[in-house]
CSV table of C-alpha atoms in Angstrom, one decimal:
chain,number,residue,atom,x,y,z
A,1,UNK,CA,-50.3,51.5,13.4
A,2,UNK,CA,-50.8,54.8,12.0
A,3,UNK,CA,-48.4,57.1,10.8
A,4,UNK,CA,-48.4,61.2,11.1
A,5,UNK,CA,-46.1,63.1,8.5
A,6,UNK,CA,-45.0,66.8,9.4
A,7,UNK,CA,-43.7,69.3,7.6
A,8,UNK,CA,-41.2,72.3,8.0
A,9,UNK,CA,-43.7,74.5,8.4
A,10,UNK,CA,-45.5,73.0,11.5
A,11,UNK,CA,-42.1,72.4,13.1
A,12,UNK,CA,-40.1,75.8,12.1
A,13,UNK,CA,-39.9,77.5,15.5
A,14,UNK,CA,-40.4,76.2,19.2
A,15,UNK,CA,-43.9,77.2,19.5
A,16,UNK,CA,-44.9,75.0,16.7
A,17,UNK,CA,-42.6,72.0,17.7
A,18,UNK,CA,-44.6,72.6,21.0
A,19,UNK,CA,-47.6,72.9,18.8
A,20,UNK,CA,-47.0,69.1,17.0
A,21,UNK,CA,-47.3,67.5,21.1
A,22,UNK,CA,-50.3,68.9,21.4
A,23,UNK,CA,-52.0,67.4,17.5
A,24,UNK,CA,-50.6,64.3,18.5
A,25,UNK,CA,-52.3,64.7,21.7
A,26,UNK,CA,-55.5,64.8,19.9
A,27,UNK,CA,-54.9,61.7,18.0
A,28,UNK,CA,-53.7,59.8,20.7
A,29,UNK,CA,-49.7,59.1,20.8
A,30,UNK,CA,-50.2,55.6,21.3
A,31,UNK,CA,-49.1,53.0,18.0
A,32,UNK,CA,-47.3,55.5,15.7
A,33,UNK,CA,-44.6,56.6,13.6
A,34,UNK,CA,-44.2,60.0,12.9
A,35,UNK,CA,-42.1,61.5,10.1
A,36,UNK,CA,-40.4,64.7,10.3
A,37,UNK,CA,-39.6,67.1,7.8
A,38,UNK,CA,-36.2,69.6,8.1
A,39,UNK,CA,-37.1,72.7,10.1
A,40,UNK,CA,-38.6,76.2,8.3
A,41,UNK,CA,-36.5,76.8,5.2
A,42,UNK,CA,-33.4,74.9,6.8
A,43,UNK,CA,-33.4,72.2,3.0
A,44,UNK,CA,-33.0,75.9,1.6
A,45,UNK,CA,-30.1,77.0,3.6
A,46,UNK,CA,-28.2,73.8,3.2
A,47,UNK,CA,-28.4,73.9,-0.4
A,48,UNK,CA,-26.9,77.5,-0.2
A,49,UNK,CA,-24.2,75.4,1.6
A,50,UNK,CA,-24.0,73.0,-1.3
A,51,UNK,CA,-23.4,75.9,-4.0
A,52,UNK,CA,-21.2,77.8,-1.0
A,53,UNK,CA,-18.8,74.5,-1.1
A,54,UNK,CA,-18.8,74.3,-5.7
A,55,UNK,CA,-18.4,77.5,-5.7
A,56,UNK,CA,-15.6,77.9,-3.2
A,57,UNK,CA,-16.6,80.4,-1.1
A,58,UNK,CA,-17.6,80.4,2.7
A,59,UNK,CA,-20.0,77.7,2.8
A,60,UNK,CA,-18.3,77.4,7.3
A,61,UNK,CA,-20.2,80.3,7.7
A,62,UNK,CA,-23.8,79.6,5.4
A,63,UNK,CA,-23.5,75.8,8.3
A,64,UNK,CA,-23.2,78.1,11.0
A,65,UNK,CA,-25.9,80.4,10.5
A,66,UNK,CA,-27.9,76.8,10.3
A,67,UNK,CA,-27.0,75.6,13.6
A,68,UNK,CA,-27.3,79.3,15.3
A,69,UNK,CA,-30.9,79.3,14.6
A,70,UNK,CA,-31.8,75.0,15.1
A,71,UNK,CA,-29.5,76.2,18.6
A,72,UNK,CA,-32.1,79.5,19.4
A,73,UNK,CA,-34.7,77.1,18.7
A,74,UNK,CA,-33.9,74.3,21.2
A,75,UNK,CA,-33.1,76.9,23.8
A,76,UNK,CA,-37.2,77.7,24.1
A,77,UNK,CA,-37.3,73.7,24.3
A,78,UNK,CA,-34.7,72.5,26.7
A,79,UNK,CA,-32.9,73.3,29.8
A,80,UNK,CA,-29.8,74.1,30.1
A,81,UNK,CA,-27.1,72.1,28.9
A,82,UNK,CA,-29.5,69.6,28.3
A,83,UNK,CA,-28.0,66.5,26.0
A,84,UNK,CA,-29.6,67.6,23.0
A,85,UNK,CA,-27.1,70.6,22.7
A,86,UNK,CA,-24.0,68.3,21.7
A,87,UNK,CA,-25.9,66.0,19.7
A,88,UNK,CA,-26.8,68.9,17.5
A,89,UNK,CA,-23.9,70.4,17.3
A,90,UNK,CA,-22.4,66.9,16.5
A,91,UNK,CA,-25.2,66.8,13.6
A,92,UNK,CA,-23.9,70.1,12.6
A,93,UNK,CA,-19.8,69.3,12.6
A,94,UNK,CA,-20.2,65.9,10.5
A,95,UNK,CA,-21.6,68.3,7.7
A,96,UNK,CA,-18.3,70.0,8.0
A,97,UNK,CA,-16.3,66.9,8.6
A,98,UNK,CA,-17.6,65.6,4.9
A,99,UNK,CA,-16.9,68.6,2.9
A,100,UNK,CA,-13.4,68.7,4.6
A,101,UNK,CA,-13.0,65.2,3.5
A,102,UNK,CA,-14.6,64.7,0.5
A,103,UNK,CA,-13.5,64.2,-2.8
A,104,UNK,CA,-16.3,63.7,-5.4
A,105,UNK,CA,-17.0,65.9,-7.8
A,106,UNK,CA,-20.4,64.8,-8.1
A,107,UNK,CA,-23.0,68.0,-7.0
A,108,UNK,CA,-25.6,65.4,-6.6
A,109,UNK,CA,-23.8,63.3,-3.9
A,110,UNK,CA,-22.7,65.9,-2.6
A,111,UNK,CA,-25.9,67.4,-1.7
A,112,UNK,CA,-27.7,64.1,-0.5
A,113,UNK,CA,-25.2,64.1,2.2
A,114,UNK,CA,-25.1,67.7,3.1
A,115,UNK,CA,-29.0,68.5,2.7
A,116,UNK,CA,-30.7,65.8,4.6
A,117,UNK,CA,-29.0,66.6,7.1
A,118,UNK,CA,-31.8,68.9,8.3
A,119,UNK,CA,-34.4,66.5,8.7
A,120,UNK,CA,-31.6,63.9,10.9
A,121,UNK,CA,-31.4,67.4,13.4
A,122,UNK,CA,-35.4,68.5,13.2
A,123,UNK,CA,-36.5,64.9,13.7
A,124,UNK,CA,-33.6,64.2,17.1
A,125,UNK,CA,-35.4,67.5,18.6
A,126,UNK,CA,-38.9,66.7,18.1
A,127,UNK,CA,-38.6,62.9,19.3
A,128,UNK,CA,-35.9,64.5,22.5
A,129,UNK,CA,-38.9,66.8,23.5
A,130,UNK,CA,-42.2,64.7,22.9
A,131,UNK,CA,-40.0,62.2,25.7
A,132,UNK,CA,-39.0,65.1,27.6
A,133,UNK,CA,-43.3,65.7,27.8
A,134,UNK,CA,-43.6,62.1,28.8
A,135,UNK,CA,-44.7,61.4,25.2
A,136,UNK,CA,-42.6,58.4,24.7
A,137,UNK,CA,-41.0,57.1,21.4
A,138,UNK,CA,-37.8,56.2,19.9
A,139,UNK,CA,-35.7,57.6,17.3
A,140,UNK,CA,-35.0,55.7,14.6
A,141,UNK,CA,-32.6,57.0,11.0
A,142,UNK,CA,-35.0,56.3,8.2
A,143,UNK,CA,-31.8,55.7,6.2
A,144,UNK,CA,-31.4,52.5,8.6
A,145,UNK,CA,-34.7,51.0,6.7
A,146,UNK,CA,-35.3,52.4,3.8
A,147,UNK,CA,-33.2,51.8,0.9
A,148,UNK,CA,-32.5,52.8,-2.5
A,149,UNK,CA,-30.5,52.8,-5.5
A,150,UNK,CA,-27.9,55.6,-6.3
A,151,UNK,CA,-29.9,57.7,-8.3
A,152,UNK,CA,-28.7,60.4,-6.0
A,153,UNK,CA,-31.1,63.6,-5.0
A,154,UNK,CA,-34.4,61.2,-6.5
A,155,UNK,CA,-33.4,57.8,-5.1
A,156,UNK,CA,-35.4,54.9,-6.3
A,157,UNK,CA,-37.4,52.7,-3.5
A,158,UNK,CA,-35.6,49.2,-3.0
A,159,UNK,CA,-39.2,48.1,-1.6
A,160,UNK,CA,-38.3,44.1,-1.0
A,161,UNK,CA,-35.8,45.3,1.3
A,162,UNK,CA,-36.8,48.3,2.6
A,163,UNK,CA,-39.6,46.2,3.5
A,164,UNK,CA,-37.6,43.2,5.0
A,165,UNK,CA,-36.1,45.9,6.9
A,166,UNK,CA,-39.4,47.2,8.6
A,167,UNK,CA,-40.2,44.2,9.9
A,168,UNK,CA,-37.8,45.0,12.6
A,169,UNK,CA,-40.0,47.7,14.1
A,170,UNK,CA,-42.5,46.6,17.0
A,171,UNK,CA,-45.6,47.8,16.1
A,172,UNK,CA,-47.2,48.8,19.4
A,173,UNK,CA,-44.0,51.2,20.1
A,174,UNK,CA,-44.0,54.8,18.6
A,175,UNK,CA,-40.8,56.2,16.5
A,176,UNK,CA,-39.6,59.3,15.4
A,177,UNK,CA,-37.8,60.0,12.0
A,178,UNK,CA,-37.4,61.5,8.8
A,179,UNK,CA,-39.0,61.7,5.3
A,180,UNK,CA,-37.2,63.4,2.1
A,181,UNK,CA,-33.8,60.2,2.7
A,182,UNK,CA,-32.9,56.7,2.6
A,183,UNK,CA,-29.9,55.2,1.4
A,184,UNK,CA,-27.8,53.0,-1.0
A,185,UNK,CA,-26.5,49.5,-0.7
A,186,UNK,CA,-23.1,51.2,1.2
A,187,UNK,CA,-25.4,53.3,3.0
A,188,UNK,CA,-24.7,56.8,2.1
A,189,UNK,CA,-28.1,58.9,1.6
A,190,UNK,CA,-29.9,59.4,-0.8
A,191,UNK,CA,-32.8,61.9,-0.7
A,192,UNK,CA,-36.4,60.9,-2.5
A,193,UNK,CA,-36.3,64.4,-4.4
A,194,UNK,CA,-37.9,67.6,-3.5
A,195,UNK,CA,-40.3,67.5,-1.0
A,196,UNK,CA,-40.3,64.1,-0.7
A,197,UNK,CA,-41.6,63.3,3.5
A,198,UNK,CA,-44.4,62.8,2.3
A,199,UNK,CA,-43.2,60.5,0.0
A,200,UNK,CA,-41.2,58.7,2.9
A,201,UNK,CA,-44.3,58.9,5.5
A,202,UNK,CA,-46.1,57.0,2.3
A,203,UNK,CA,-43.7,54.5,2.4
A,204,UNK,CA,-43.4,53.7,6.0
A,205,UNK,CA,-47.4,53.4,5.9
A,206,UNK,CA,-47.1,50.7,2.7
A,207,UNK,CA,-44.1,48.7,4.6
A,208,UNK,CA,-46.0,49.1,7.4
A,209,UNK,CA,-49.8,47.7,6.7
A,210,UNK,CA,-50.7,51.5,8.8
A,211,UNK,CA,-54.2,51.9,10.2
A,212,UNK,CA,-54.1,54.8,8.2
A,213,UNK,CA,-51.8,57.8,7.1
A,214,UNK,CA,-52.5,61.5,8.4
A,215,UNK,CA,-50.3,64.5,6.7
A,216,UNK,CA,-50.6,67.5,8.7
A,217,UNK,CA,-50.8,71.1,6.8
A,218,UNK,CA,-50.7,74.8,7.3
A,219,UNK,CA,-54.5,74.5,4.7
A,220,UNK,CA,-57.8,72.5,6.3
A,221,UNK,CA,-57.2,69.8,3.7
A,222,UNK,CA,-57.3,69.4,-0.2
A,223,UNK,CA,-58.6,72.3,-1.5
A,224,UNK,CA,-60.8,73.6,-4.4
A,225,UNK,CA,-58.0,75.5,-4.7
A,226,UNK,CA,-54.5,76.9,-3.1
A,227,UNK,CA,-56.2,80.1,-1.2
A,228,UNK,CA,-53.4,81.6,-1.2
A,229,UNK,CA,-53.8,82.6,-5.2
A,230,UNK,CA,-57.4,81.5,-5.5
A,231,UNK,CA,-60.2,82.9,-4.5
A,232,UNK,CA,-63.4,81.2,-3.3
A,233,UNK,CA,-62.4,78.0,-3.0
A,234,UNK,CA,-63.8,75.1,-0.7
A,235,UNK,CA,-62.5,72.0,1.4
A,236,UNK,CA,-62.9,68.6,-0.3
A,237,UNK,CA,-63.8,66.6,2.2
A,238,UNK,CA,-63.3,63.7,0.5
A,239,UNK,CA,-62.2,62.6,-2.9
A,240,UNK,CA,-61.3,59.2,-4.7
A,241,UNK,CA,-57.5,58.1,-5.1
A,242,UNK,CA,-57.9,58.7,-8.5
A,243,UNK,CA,-58.8,62.0,-8.1
A,244,UNK,CA,-56.0,62.9,-5.5
A,245,UNK,CA,-53.8,61.6,-7.9
A,246,UNK,CA,-54.4,63.8,-10.7
A,247,UNK,CA,-54.8,66.4,-8.7
A,248,UNK,CA,-50.7,65.8,-7.8
A,249,UNK,CA,-50.1,65.1,-11.3
A,250,UNK,CA,-51.2,68.6,-12.2
A,251,UNK,CA,-49.4,69.7,-9.8
A,252,UNK,CA,-51.2,70.0,-6.8
A,253,UNK,CA,-48.7,71.0,-4.0
A,254,UNK,CA,-50.8,70.0,-0.9
A,255,UNK,CA,-50.1,66.1,-2.1
A,256,UNK,CA,-46.7,64.8,-4.4
A,257,UNK,CA,-46.9,62.7,-6.8
A,258,UNK,CA,-45.3,59.6,-6.0
A,259,UNK,CA,-47.1,59.5,-2.2
A,260,UNK,CA,-50.2,57.6,-3.4
A,261,UNK,CA,-49.7,54.9,-5.2
A,262,UNK,CA,-48.2,52.3,-2.3
A,263,UNK,CA,-51.2,54.2,-0.4
A,264,UNK,CA,-53.7,52.6,-2.9
A,265,UNK,CA,-52.6,49.6,-3.6
A,266,UNK,CA,-53.0,49.0,-0.2
A,267,UNK,CA,-55.8,50.8,0.6
A,268,UNK,CA,-54.6,52.8,3.2
A,269,UNK,CA,-56.6,55.9,3.8
A,270,UNK,CA,-54.8,59.2,3.7
A,271,UNK,CA,-55.6,62.2,5.2
A,272,UNK,CA,-54.8,66.0,5.0
A,273,UNK,CA,-55.8,68.2,8.0
A,274,UNK,CA,-54.7,71.1,9.2
A,275,UNK,CA,-52.0,70.8,12.7
A,276,UNK,CA,-53.5,74.4,13.2
A,277,UNK,CA,-57.2,72.7,14.1
A,278,UNK,CA,-55.9,69.5,14.2
A,279,UNK,CA,-60.1,68.4,16.0
A,280,UNK,CA,-60.9,69.5,12.3
A,281,UNK,CA,-62.1,66.8,9.7
A,282,UNK,CA,-60.1,67.6,6.8
A,283,UNK,CA,-59.7,65.6,3.9
A,284,UNK,CA,-60.1,61.9,3.4
A,285,UNK,CA,-58.4,60.7,0.2
A,286,UNK,CA,-59.8,56.9,-0.2
A,287,UNK,CA,-61.1,54.2,-2.9
A,288,UNK,CA,-64.4,55.8,-3.6
A,289,UNK,CA,-66.1,55.1,-7.4
A,290,UNK,CA,-67.7,58.7,-7.3
A,291,UNK,CA,-65.2,61.3,-9.2
A,292,UNK,CA,-65.1,65.0,-8.0
A,293,UNK,CA,-67.7,67.0,-10.5
A,294,UNK,CA,-66.0,70.1,-8.2
A,295,UNK,CA,-64.5,72.9,-9.9
A,296,UNK,CA,-60.9,72.6,-9.1
A,297,UNK,CA,-57.3,75.7,-9.3
A,298,UNK,CA,-53.7,74.1,-9.9
A,299,UNK,CA,-51.1,76.0,-10.1
A,300,UNK,CA,-47.4,75.7,-11.1
A,301,UNK,CA,-45.2,78.3,-10.8
A,302,UNK,CA,-41.3,78.5,-11.7
A,303,UNK,CA,-42.3,76.6,-15.7
A,304,UNK,CA,-39.8,77.1,-18.2
A,305,UNK,CA,-41.2,77.0,-21.8
A,306,UNK,CA,-39.6,75.9,-24.2
A,307,UNK,CA,-40.0,75.5,-28.3
A,308,UNK,CA,-38.6,73.2,-30.8
A,309,UNK,CA,-39.1,73.6,-34.2
A,310,UNK,CA,-37.2,71.7,-37.1
A,311,UNK,CA,-34.7,73.8,-39.6
A,312,UNK,CA,-35.6,73.1,-42.4
A,313,UNK,CA,-38.8,72.8,-41.7
A,314,UNK,CA,-39.1,69.1,-41.7
A,315,UNK,CA,-41.8,67.3,-39.8
A,316,UNK,CA,-41.5,66.8,-36.4
A,317,UNK,CA,-41.0,63.3,-36.5
A,318,UNK,CA,-40.8,60.1,-34.1
A,319,UNK,CA,-37.0,59.9,-34.5
A,320,UNK,CA,-37.0,63.6,-33.1
A,321,UNK,CA,-38.9,63.1,-30.6
A,322,UNK,CA,-36.5,60.0,-29.3
A,323,UNK,CA,-33.3,62.8,-29.6
A,324,UNK,CA,-35.8,65.2,-27.8
A,325,UNK,CA,-36.8,62.8,-24.7
A,326,UNK,CA,-33.5,61.4,-24.5
A,327,UNK,CA,-31.7,64.6,-23.8
A,328,UNK,CA,-34.5,65.3,-21.6
A,329,UNK,CA,-34.2,62.5,-19.5
A,330,UNK,CA,-30.1,62.7,-19.3
A,331,UNK,CA,-30.4,66.1,-17.2
A,332,UNK,CA,-33.7,65.2,-15.7
A,333,UNK,CA,-35.8,67.8,-16.7
A,334,UNK,CA,-40.1,67.5,-16.2
A,335,UNK,CA,-42.7,67.9,-18.6
A,336,UNK,CA,-45.4,69.3,-17.3
A,337,UNK,CA,-47.3,69.5,-20.6
A,338,UNK,CA,-46.4,69.2,-24.2
A,339,UNK,CA,-48.4,70.4,-27.3
A,340,UNK,CA,-46.7,70.5,-31.1
A,341,UNK,CA,-47.8,70.8,-34.5
A,342,UNK,CA,-46.3,69.8,-37.9
A,343,UNK,CA,-43.0,71.5,-38.0
A,344,UNK,CA,-42.7,72.3,-34.1
A,345,UNK,CA,-43.0,71.2,-30.1
A,346,UNK,CA,-43.4,73.3,-27.1
A,347,UNK,CA,-42.6,71.8,-23.7
A,348,UNK,CA,-43.4,73.7,-20.5
A,349,UNK,CA,-40.9,72.2,-18.5
A,350,UNK,CA,-39.6,71.9,-14.5
A,351,UNK,CA,-36.2,71.9,-14.0
A,352,UNK,CA,-35.7,71.1,-10.8
A,353,UNK,CA,-32.0,71.2,-11.8
A,354,UNK,CA,-30.7,74.2,-13.3
A,355,UNK,CA,-29.9,72.0,-16.0
A,356,UNK,CA,-32.3,73.5,-18.5
A,357,UNK,CA,-29.1,75.4,-20.2
A,358,UNK,CA,-27.7,72.7,-20.9
A,359,UNK,CA,-29.9,70.7,-22.4
A,360,UNK,CA,-31.0,74.6,-24.6
A,361,UNK,CA,-26.9,74.4,-26.4
A,362,UNK,CA,-28.0,70.4,-27.2
A,363,UNK,CA,-30.2,70.8,-28.9
A,364,UNK,CA,-29.9,73.3,-30.5
A,365,UNK,CA,-27.2,71.6,-32.5
A,366,UNK,CA,-29.6,70.4,-34.7
A,367,UNK,CA,-32.9,72.5,-34.3
A,368,UNK,CA,-34.1,76.2,-33.9
A,369,UNK,CA,-35.2,76.3,-30.2
A,370,UNK,CA,-36.4,79.4,-27.9
A,371,UNK,CA,-36.9,79.5,-23.9
A,372,UNK,CA,-39.4,81.6,-22.6
A,373,UNK,CA,-38.4,81.6,-18.4
A,374,UNK,CA,-40.9,81.7,-15.0
A,375,UNK,CA,-43.6,80.7,-16.9
A,376,UNK,CA,-47.1,79.7,-15.0
A,377,UNK,CA,-49.2,76.7,-15.9
A,378,UNK,CA,-52.8,76.5,-14.9
A,379,UNK,CA,-54.9,73.6,-14.5
A,380,UNK,CA,-58.5,73.7,-14.2
A,381,UNK,CA,-60.5,70.8,-13.7
A,382,UNK,CA,-64.2,69.8,-13.8
A,383,UNK,CA,-64.3,73.3,-15.6
A,384,UNK,CA,-67.3,75.9,-15.9
A,385,UNK,CA,-66.8,76.7,-19.4
A,386,UNK,CA,-69.6,78.9,-19.3
A,387,UNK,CA,-67.4,81.0,-17.3
A,388,UNK,CA,-63.9,81.2,-18.7
A,389,UNK,CA,-63.9,84.0,-19.9
A,390,UNK,CA,-63.6,85.4,-16.2
A,391,UNK,CA,-60.7,83.4,-15.8
A,392,UNK,CA,-58.4,84.6,-19.1
A,393,UNK,CA,-59.2,88.5,-17.9
A,394,UNK,CA,-55.4,90.5,-17.8
A,395,UNK,CA,-53.9,87.0,-18.7
A,396,UNK,CA,-51.8,86.7,-21.9
A,397,UNK,CA,-52.7,82.8,-23.0
A,398,UNK,CA,-49.2,81.2,-24.4
A,399,UNK,CA,-50.6,77.8,-25.1
A,400,UNK,CA,-53.8,76.6,-24.5
A,401,UNK,CA,-55.2,72.6,-23.9
A,402,UNK,CA,-59.1,71.7,-23.2
A,403,UNK,CA,-59.3,68.3,-23.0
A,404,UNK,CA,-63.6,67.0,-21.8
A,405,UNK,CA,-64.0,69.0,-18.9
A,406,UNK,CA,-59.9,69.9,-17.9
A,407,UNK,CA,-58.7,73.5,-19.4
A,408,UNK,CA,-54.9,73.4,-19.2
A,409,UNK,CA,-53.2,77.1,-20.0
A,410,UNK,CA,-50.0,78.8,-19.9
A,411,UNK,CA,-49.2,82.5,-18.7
A,412,UNK,CA,-46.4,84.7,-18.1
């Protein structure tokens, strides 16, 4: 069985959904499982619903906007009075019903129950469209297969139970399912982290012992830099799991950090290809001994630089670090880079849940702090040290780290 994953950009409108069918035709639509994300910016729109719900403002109007968008897309895919329209309406009725009945004050719990509907709806539309054009498939609910703990918004997979559940899938059939979502032991929805659809595909590939996994993007494959951010980038036709894991760690957006480990464990080849040019070879990630020596550029935006210093000019010691890291874990804030001196610690942070203000408030009880918001973290792998001056031109460097031929700089 092969696993294919299509992101939000590949199903953003009716023409894109039709293009998915063309892509599948080039690959051979047999013995495959298709994992699909929410359409376009649906996740952002449903996040707005949750925000309004907790702010006690008009969340119903936001739900209606998302519903109308999906109905408009469906009108260009299906005949009038097609059963899919009723199914779409039921999904949105379920959102409203849940929010009317909900008594939980847990933002993350409510988030997962609402935002996950984007994937459920997009997968239902894609599955039905493929069946209508004779690409026979069964729609399945990934929450019946991927089981997690109750760590809402970033669930941890129960691999033993998940693998057992997936053994029920017929390896010779085709399926369409959702990325991003699983469920806990009470069958409440748990999401796998932002951009977690790639990870979902890897979970299915691992548990099904897939022949290969392919992620379809709007870029030719894994490049030496994001072509929207850097000039003169080129395609990496093949890279090792280790190179891919390192690039994901540094923030390469084309690869989700959690995706690679399950694939590497079973040596499942992983392809990144363009849904705009599906016949092109893209990038193959596999068990290559030789590491890539090409200079590559990775950019992580919307980071925050937190500077922490002791008030009495004492050293930043182990007990201080233990306290700081404990608070970072408490507020679910991830470190992208750190640098310390005798009496200070600089942290480049990713504030996924909007809790950096609370973190800062806690730290100020014992430390002096300064936050520089919305900085950028650049990583240059296999850097050409002789041409670094060109990269630095026009940029204000807040922090610089050089390790062998990898350079990381923070700019504002």
